[in-house]
């Protein structure tokens, strides 16, 4: 195998790792009430580096009780937006000030390359700053019927928000829920992913220092089927924001249904990148490589299927696979690394099983296994399969690793049929210099988000979310605030009400 790798370095362990990871409930770090724990591995040595408290129903009950008290009695929901914004900006400052430390912890826990983890930490700060600005600028609807009525919207935080997050870029995705929930005046219980609890353990200190009142933020670690399940089923948690697999989303949807909870679901993807023959080929290659191999391919919006128009298919394959073979795989802490270690041996096994399936379904052009020369760790060489048929499992199923399926097409209609021919609908990337084609295709493609001649960059005011099995509802900008608040309509009649006078005859 010809994959480029970094020199095998001694296993790097960051300074200041906690002795154990606890919950944070009502302003205190605590263990599980029954003492339950689980072991956390680092993805390079695959050995246990810390023991974490495994939250059970009783721990969730305690966290929800604290969050409820902070909501009912506390100042947080009643503060002026500008006062809340001041605290959110202090949180952003603190995240920025320790971005290198955060990235180091995140890289150690997730296996993400350090340069990319640093970008994600900075984006977490940005999320807090963005929602601080948004609530200060927020204006709500007012309707005037001249001489008769004024109606206005009274926006109210809903209550205790349950936030359940995945392991792929944990700190950033936690911030993507924490920032708008807190900005809205909700109090929260966060249940981070069990593979990666390390960076979440830093939130409590950041929030305390920024002056967030006690009980507003609560953290319960633990397994999805235990802590996550108890949070979803808790009667005093009226809304759940979930990011994770579509299958888990379905389960949570069912469990939350009897209580008619508010749900926001950011789920899986199998997003197409469609490259037309008239595209800027070099730019398309840069973007489609980044699209599936950044964040180790563990990215919800990964462009994991590339559809290429026939006249440029061979040239695309040649250039793409040559570049993919040169991607540097190795020690996540090495700044030269482009693809690090996958999060966990279970996930590594899953991705490797798809690599083996791919060998029977497509033509292997790059990668195809674990690169040589790296002692331990969940490394997978960037893997490229060509000539993949639309009924192949590697075309249809989310792999969530550095594996891409490439398929040729002849017409716009065929490209559209291929793009839409999966159960997911998160993102689509379109490469063409034909304006009409770009917009027509965007209208018809089944995706919550479309990028035209661009990789995955966006303004935080835009809606973020998927269609079909990729999600329910949208977060991002004021849509996040809408999710965490009720919009109560207040109707005022000016002058005499002139109510029909029942019983007056
Ligand atoms: N659309 C998006 O914005 C987005 C972003 C990132 C990741 N993802 C998706 O997340 C997935 C990878 O993350 P993952 O493997 O951590 O997902 P997952 O569904 O296994 O777990 C996500 C979270 O849900 C919890 N959980 C599991 N079972 C639960 C249950 N029964 N009740 C309540 N909580 C439960 C887990 O403990 C974890 O905290 C991929 O499918 C990826 O596409 C989507
Ligand atoms: O797994 C990836 C989730 C990514 C989220 C964003 O890229 C975003 O909020 O811009």
mmCIF file of N, CA, C and O in Angstrom, residues 270 272 304-308 310 313 354 357-358 360-363 385-399 405-410 413-424 468:
data_model
loop_
_atom_site.group_PDB
_atom_site.id
_atom_site.type_symbol
_atom_site.label_atom_id
_atom_site.label_comp_id
_atom_site.label_asym_id
_atom_site.label_seq_id
_atom_site.Cartn_x
_atom_site.Cartn_y
_atom_site.Cartn_z
ATOM 1 N N UNK A 270 -25.364 10.809 3.230
ATOM 2 C CA UNK A 270 -24.583 10.117 2.188
ATOM 3 C C UNK A 270 -24.590 11.083 1.019
ATOM 4 O O UNK A 270 -25.191 10.832 -0.041
ATOM 5 N N UNK A 272 -24.065 13.599 -2.068
ATOM 6 C CA UNK A 272 -23.411 13.529 -3.373
ATOM 7 C C UNK A 272 -22.616 14.802 -3.691
ATOM 8 O O UNK A 272 -23.036 15.902 -3.354
ATOM 9 N N UNK A 304 -19.617 11.864 0.300
ATOM 10 C CA UNK A 304 -19.059 10.507 0.278
ATOM 11 C C UNK A 304 -19.420 9.741 -0.994
ATOM 12 O O UNK A 304 -18.993 8.608 -1.179
ATOM 13 N N UNK A 305 -20.225 10.381 -1.868
ATOM 14 C CA UNK A 305 -20.459 9.807 -3.214
ATOM 15 C C UNK A 305 -20.086 10.894 -4.208
ATOM 16 O O UNK A 305 -20.584 12.019 -4.105
ATOM 17 N N UNK A 306 -19.237 10.568 -5.149
ATOM 18 C CA UNK A 306 -18.903 11.557 -6.172
ATOM 19 C C UNK A 306 -19.451 11.058 -7.504
ATOM 20 O O UNK A 306 -19.177 9.924 -7.915
ATOM 21 N N UNK A 307 -20.262 11.887 -8.137
ATOM 22 C CA UNK A 307 -20.861 11.553 -9.432
ATOM 23 C C UNK A 307 -20.155 12.418 -10.465
ATOM 24 O O UNK A 307 -20.105 13.648 -10.320
ATOM 25 N N UNK A 308 -19.582 11.779 -11.472
ATOM 26 C CA UNK A 308 -18.731 12.509 -12.422
ATOM 27 C C UNK A 308 -19.253 12.294 -13.847
ATOM 28 O O UNK A 308 -19.517 11.152 -14.262
ATOM 29 N N UNK A 310 -19.393 11.679 -17.684
ATOM 30 C CA UNK A 310 -18.559 10.707 -18.416
ATOM 31 C C UNK A 310 -17.335 11.290 -19.145
ATOM 32 O O UNK A 310 -16.249 10.731 -19.032
ATOM 33 N N UNK A 313 -14.558 11.585 -16.767
ATOM 34 C CA UNK A 313 -14.505 10.544 -15.720
ATOM 35 C C UNK A 313 -13.093 9.984 -15.536
ATOM 36 O O UNK A 313 -12.558 9.951 -14.417
ATOM 37 N N UNK A 354 -16.740 -2.027 5.571
ATOM 38 C CA UNK A 354 -17.195 -1.408 4.315
ATOM 39 C C UNK A 354 -16.085 -1.400 3.269
ATOM 40 O O UNK A 354 -16.358 -1.519 2.073
ATOM 41 N N UNK A 357 -16.294 -4.758 1.786
ATOM 42 C CA UNK A 357 -17.486 -4.841 0.922
ATOM 43 C C UNK A 357 -17.217 -4.102 -0.385
ATOM 44 O O UNK A 357 -17.532 -4.574 -1.481
ATOM 45 N N UNK A 358 -16.572 -2.932 -0.265
ATOM 46 C CA UNK A 358 -16.281 -2.104 -1.439
ATOM 47 C C UNK A 358 -15.439 -2.847 -2.460
ATOM 48 O O UNK A 358 -15.609 -2.648 -3.673
ATOM 49 N N UNK A 360 -15.661 -5.774 -3.322
ATOM 50 C CA UNK A 360 -16.502 -6.634 -4.156
ATOM 51 C C UNK A 360 -17.496 -5.816 -4.982
ATOM 52 O O UNK A 360 -18.142 -6.341 -5.871
ATOM 53 N N UNK A 361 -17.632 -4.525 -4.635
ATOM 54 C CA UNK A 361 -18.653 -3.709 -5.305
ATOM 55 C C UNK A 361 -18.080 -2.672 -6.267
ATOM 56 O O UNK A 361 -18.824 -2.138 -7.095
ATOM 57 N N UNK A 362 -16.806 -2.320 -6.110
ATOM 58 C CA UNK A 362 -16.233 -1.252 -6.941
ATOM 59 C C UNK A 362 -14.798 -1.576 -7.302
ATOM 60 O O UNK A 362 -14.263 -2.609 -6.911
ATOM 61 N N UNK A 363 -14.204 -0.680 -8.067
ATOM 62 C CA UNK A 363 -12.803 -0.840 -8.490
ATOM 63 C C UNK A 363 -11.954 0.004 -7.547
ATOM 64 O O UNK A 363 -12.117 1.224 -7.471
ATOM 65 N N UNK A 385 -13.111 4.084 -4.318
ATOM 66 C CA UNK A 385 -13.691 3.057 -5.187
ATOM 67 C C UNK A 385 -14.345 3.733 -6.382
ATOM 68 O O UNK A 385 -15.108 4.688 -6.221
ATOM 69 N N UNK A 386 -14.046 3.230 -7.581
ATOM 70 C CA UNK A 386 -14.660 3.764 -8.799
ATOM 71 C C UNK A 386 -15.693 2.767 -9.335
ATOM 72 O O UNK A 386 -15.766 1.623 -8.868
ATOM 73 N N UNK A 387 -16.475 3.205 -10.300
ATOM 74 C CA UNK A 387 -17.462 2.374 -11.007
ATOM 75 C C UNK A 387 -18.475 1.755 -10.038
ATOM 76 O O UNK A 387 -18.879 0.591 -10.198
ATOM 77 N N UNK A 388 -18.851 2.510 -9.030
ATOM 78 C CA UNK A 388 -19.761 1.965 -8.014
ATOM 79 C C UNK A 388 -21.204 2.091 -8.516
ATOM 80 O O UNK A 388 -21.637 3.178 -8.919
ATOM 81 N N UNK A 389 -21.923 0.984 -8.505
ATOM 82 C CA UNK A 389 -23.313 0.969 -8.990
ATOM 83 C C UNK A 389 -24.234 1.518 -7.894
ATOM 84 O O UNK A 389 -23.955 1.368 -6.701
ATOM 85 N N UNK A 390 -25.368 2.126 -8.297
ATOM 86 C CA UNK A 390 -26.230 2.755 -7.292
ATOM 87 C C UNK A 390 -26.861 1.783 -6.290
ATOM 88 O O UNK A 390 -27.303 2.213 -5.226
ATOM 89 N N UNK A 391 -26.913 0.492 -6.608
ATOM 90 C CA UNK A 391 -27.482 -0.420 -5.601
ATOM 91 C C UNK A 391 -26.406 -0.981 -4.667
ATOM 92 O O UNK A 391 -26.700 -1.772 -3.771
ATOM 93 N N UNK A 392 -25.161 -0.562 -4.832
ATOM 94 C CA UNK A 392 -24.087 -1.060 -3.957
ATOM 95 C C UNK A 392 -24.294 -0.547 -2.539
ATOM 96 O O UNK A 392 -24.795 0.567 -2.334
ATOM 97 N N UNK A 393 -23.886 -1.327 -1.564
ATOM 98 C CA UNK A 393 -24.009 -0.875 -0.169
ATOM 99 C C UNK A 393 -23.119 0.348 0.083
ATOM 100 O O UNK A 393 -23.505 1.244 0.820
ATOM 101 N N UNK A 394 -21.932 0.388 -0.555
ATOM 102 C CA UNK A 394 -21.072 1.553 -0.309
ATOM 103 C C UNK A 394 -21.593 2.822 -1.002
ATOM 104 O O UNK A 394 -21.095 3.912 -0.747
ATOM 105 N N UNK A 395 -22.587 2.674 -1.855
ATOM 106 C CA UNK A 395 -23.249 3.837 -2.462
ATOM 107 C C UNK A 395 -24.417 4.285 -1.575
ATOM 108 O O UNK A 395 -24.742 5.467 -1.503
ATOM 109 N N UNK A 396 -25.058 3.314 -0.931
ATOM 110 C CA UNK A 396 -26.305 3.586 -0.214
ATOM 111 C C UNK A 396 -26.119 3.905 1.272
ATOM 112 O O UNK A 396 -26.921 4.630 1.851
ATOM 113 N N UNK A 397 -25.102 3.326 1.917
ATOM 114 C CA UNK A 397 -25.042 3.367 3.381
ATOM 115 C C UNK A 397 -23.978 4.351 3.874
ATOM 116 O O UNK A 397 -22.915 4.467 3.269
ATOM 117 N N UNK A 398 -24.269 5.009 4.990
ATOM 118 C CA UNK A 398 -23.304 5.948 5.570
ATOM 119 C C UNK A 398 -22.154 5.169 6.200
ATOM 120 O O UNK A 398 -22.366 4.331 7.069
ATOM 121 N N UNK A 399 -20.935 5.430 5.741
ATOM 122 C CA UNK A 399 -19.756 4.723 6.274
ATOM 123 C C UNK A 399 -19.109 5.543 7.381
ATOM 124 O O UNK A 399 -18.644 5.017 8.373
ATOM 125 N N UNK A 405 -17.137 6.644 -2.791
ATOM 126 C CA UNK A 405 -17.632 5.865 -3.934
ATOM 127 C C UNK A 405 -17.816 6.811 -5.114
ATOM 128 O O UNK A 405 -18.488 7.840 -4.992
ATOM 129 N N UNK A 406 -17.228 6.465 -6.260
ATOM 130 C CA UNK A 406 -17.324 7.337 -7.442
ATOM 131 C C UNK A 406 -18.082 6.609 -8.548
ATOM 132 O O UNK A 406 -17.842 5.418 -8.807
ATOM 133 N N UNK A 407 -19.002 7.333 -9.187
ATOM 134 C CA UNK A 407 -19.903 6.748 -10.180
ATOM 135 C C UNK A 407 -20.002 7.689 -11.378
ATOM 136 O O UNK A 407 -20.161 8.903 -11.173
ATOM 137 N N UNK A 408 -19.929 7.181 -12.602
ATOM 138 C CA UNK A 408 -20.081 8.066 -13.768
ATOM 139 C C UNK A 408 -21.553 8.303 -14.115
ATOM 140 O O UNK A 408 -22.418 7.505 -13.745
ATOM 141 N N UNK A 409 -21.825 9.425 -14.821
ATOM 142 C CA UNK A 409 -23.177 9.650 -15.345
ATOM 143 C C UNK A 409 -23.076 10.291 -16.721
ATOM 144 O O UNK A 409 -22.038 10.873 -17.067
ATOM 145 N N UNK A 410 -24.195 10.195 -17.486
ATOM 146 C CA UNK A 410 -24.189 10.735 -18.855
ATOM 147 C C UNK A 410 -25.052 11.972 -19.029
ATOM 148 O O UNK A 410 -24.748 12.813 -19.861
ATOM 149 N N UNK A 413 -30.313 14.406 -15.984
ATOM 150 C CA UNK A 413 -31.381 13.637 -15.335
ATOM 151 C C UNK A 413 -30.827 12.416 -14.616
ATOM 152 O O UNK A 413 -31.263 12.062 -13.519
ATOM 153 N N UNK A 414 -29.847 11.773 -15.260
ATOM 154 C CA UNK A 414 -29.259 10.596 -14.611
ATOM 155 C C UNK A 414 -28.502 11.014 -13.344
ATOM 156 O O UNK A 414 -28.577 10.338 -12.310
ATOM 157 N N UNK A 415 -27.796 12.145 -13.433
ATOM 158 C CA UNK A 415 -27.069 12.631 -12.249
ATOM 159 C C UNK A 415 -28.040 12.892 -11.106
ATOM 160 O O UNK A 415 -27.782 12.550 -9.946
ATOM 161 N N UNK A 416 -29.187 13.488 -11.456
ATOM 162 C CA UNK A 416 -30.180 13.805 -10.433
ATOM 163 C C UNK A 416 -30.749 12.529 -9.807
ATOM 164 O O UNK A 416 -30.919 12.427 -8.586
ATOM 165 N N UNK A 417 -31.022 11.562 -10.662
ATOM 166 C CA UNK A 417 -31.576 10.304 -10.162
ATOM 167 C C UNK A 417 -30.581 9.607 -9.224
ATOM 168 O O UNK A 417 -30.956 9.097 -8.167
ATOM 169 N N UNK A 418 -29.312 9.631 -9.610
ATOM 170 C CA UNK A 418 -28.277 9.040 -8.745
ATOM 171 C C UNK A 418 -28.164 9.829 -7.440
ATOM 172 O O UNK A 418 -28.110 9.249 -6.346
ATOM 173 N N UNK A 419 -28.124 11.156 -7.555
ATOM 174 C CA UNK A 419 -27.967 12.000 -6.360
ATOM 175 C C UNK A 419 -29.103 11.730 -5.374
ATOM 176 O O UNK A 419 -28.884 11.601 -4.163
ATOM 177 N N UNK A 420 -30.327 11.624 -5.901
ATOM 178 C CA UNK A 420 -31.502 11.478 -5.030
ATOM 179 C C UNK A 420 -31.813 10.027 -4.666
ATOM 180 O O UNK A 420 -32.712 9.780 -3.867
ATOM 181 N N UNK A 421 -31.049 9.092 -5.201
ATOM 182 C CA UNK A 421 -31.414 7.681 -5.050
ATOM 183 C C UNK A 421 -30.942 7.010 -3.779
ATOM 184 O O UNK A 421 -30.597 5.825 -3.795
ATOM 185 N N UNK A 422 -30.888 7.751 -2.679
ATOM 186 C CA UNK A 422 -30.545 7.168 -1.374
ATOM 187 C C UNK A 422 -31.550 7.680 -0.356
ATOM 188 O O UNK A 422 -32.292 8.621 -0.628
ATOM 189 N N UNK A 423 -31.549 7.056 0.850
ATOM 190 C CA UNK A 423 -32.540 7.475 1.848
ATOM 191 C C UNK A 423 -32.186 8.811 2.498
ATOM 192 O O UNK A 423 -33.017 9.458 3.123
ATOM 193 N N UNK A 424 -30.933 9.230 2.374
ATOM 194 C CA UNK A 424 -30.479 10.454 3.049
ATOM 195 C C UNK A 424 -30.684 11.694 2.190
ATOM 196 O O UNK A 424 -30.849 11.585 0.974
ATOM 197 N N UNK A 468 -35.434 14.018 4.276
ATOM 198 C CA UNK A 468 -35.516 12.545 4.264
ATOM 199 C C UNK A 468 -34.915 11.986 5.559
ATOM 200 O O UNK A 468 -35.161 12.548 6.643
#
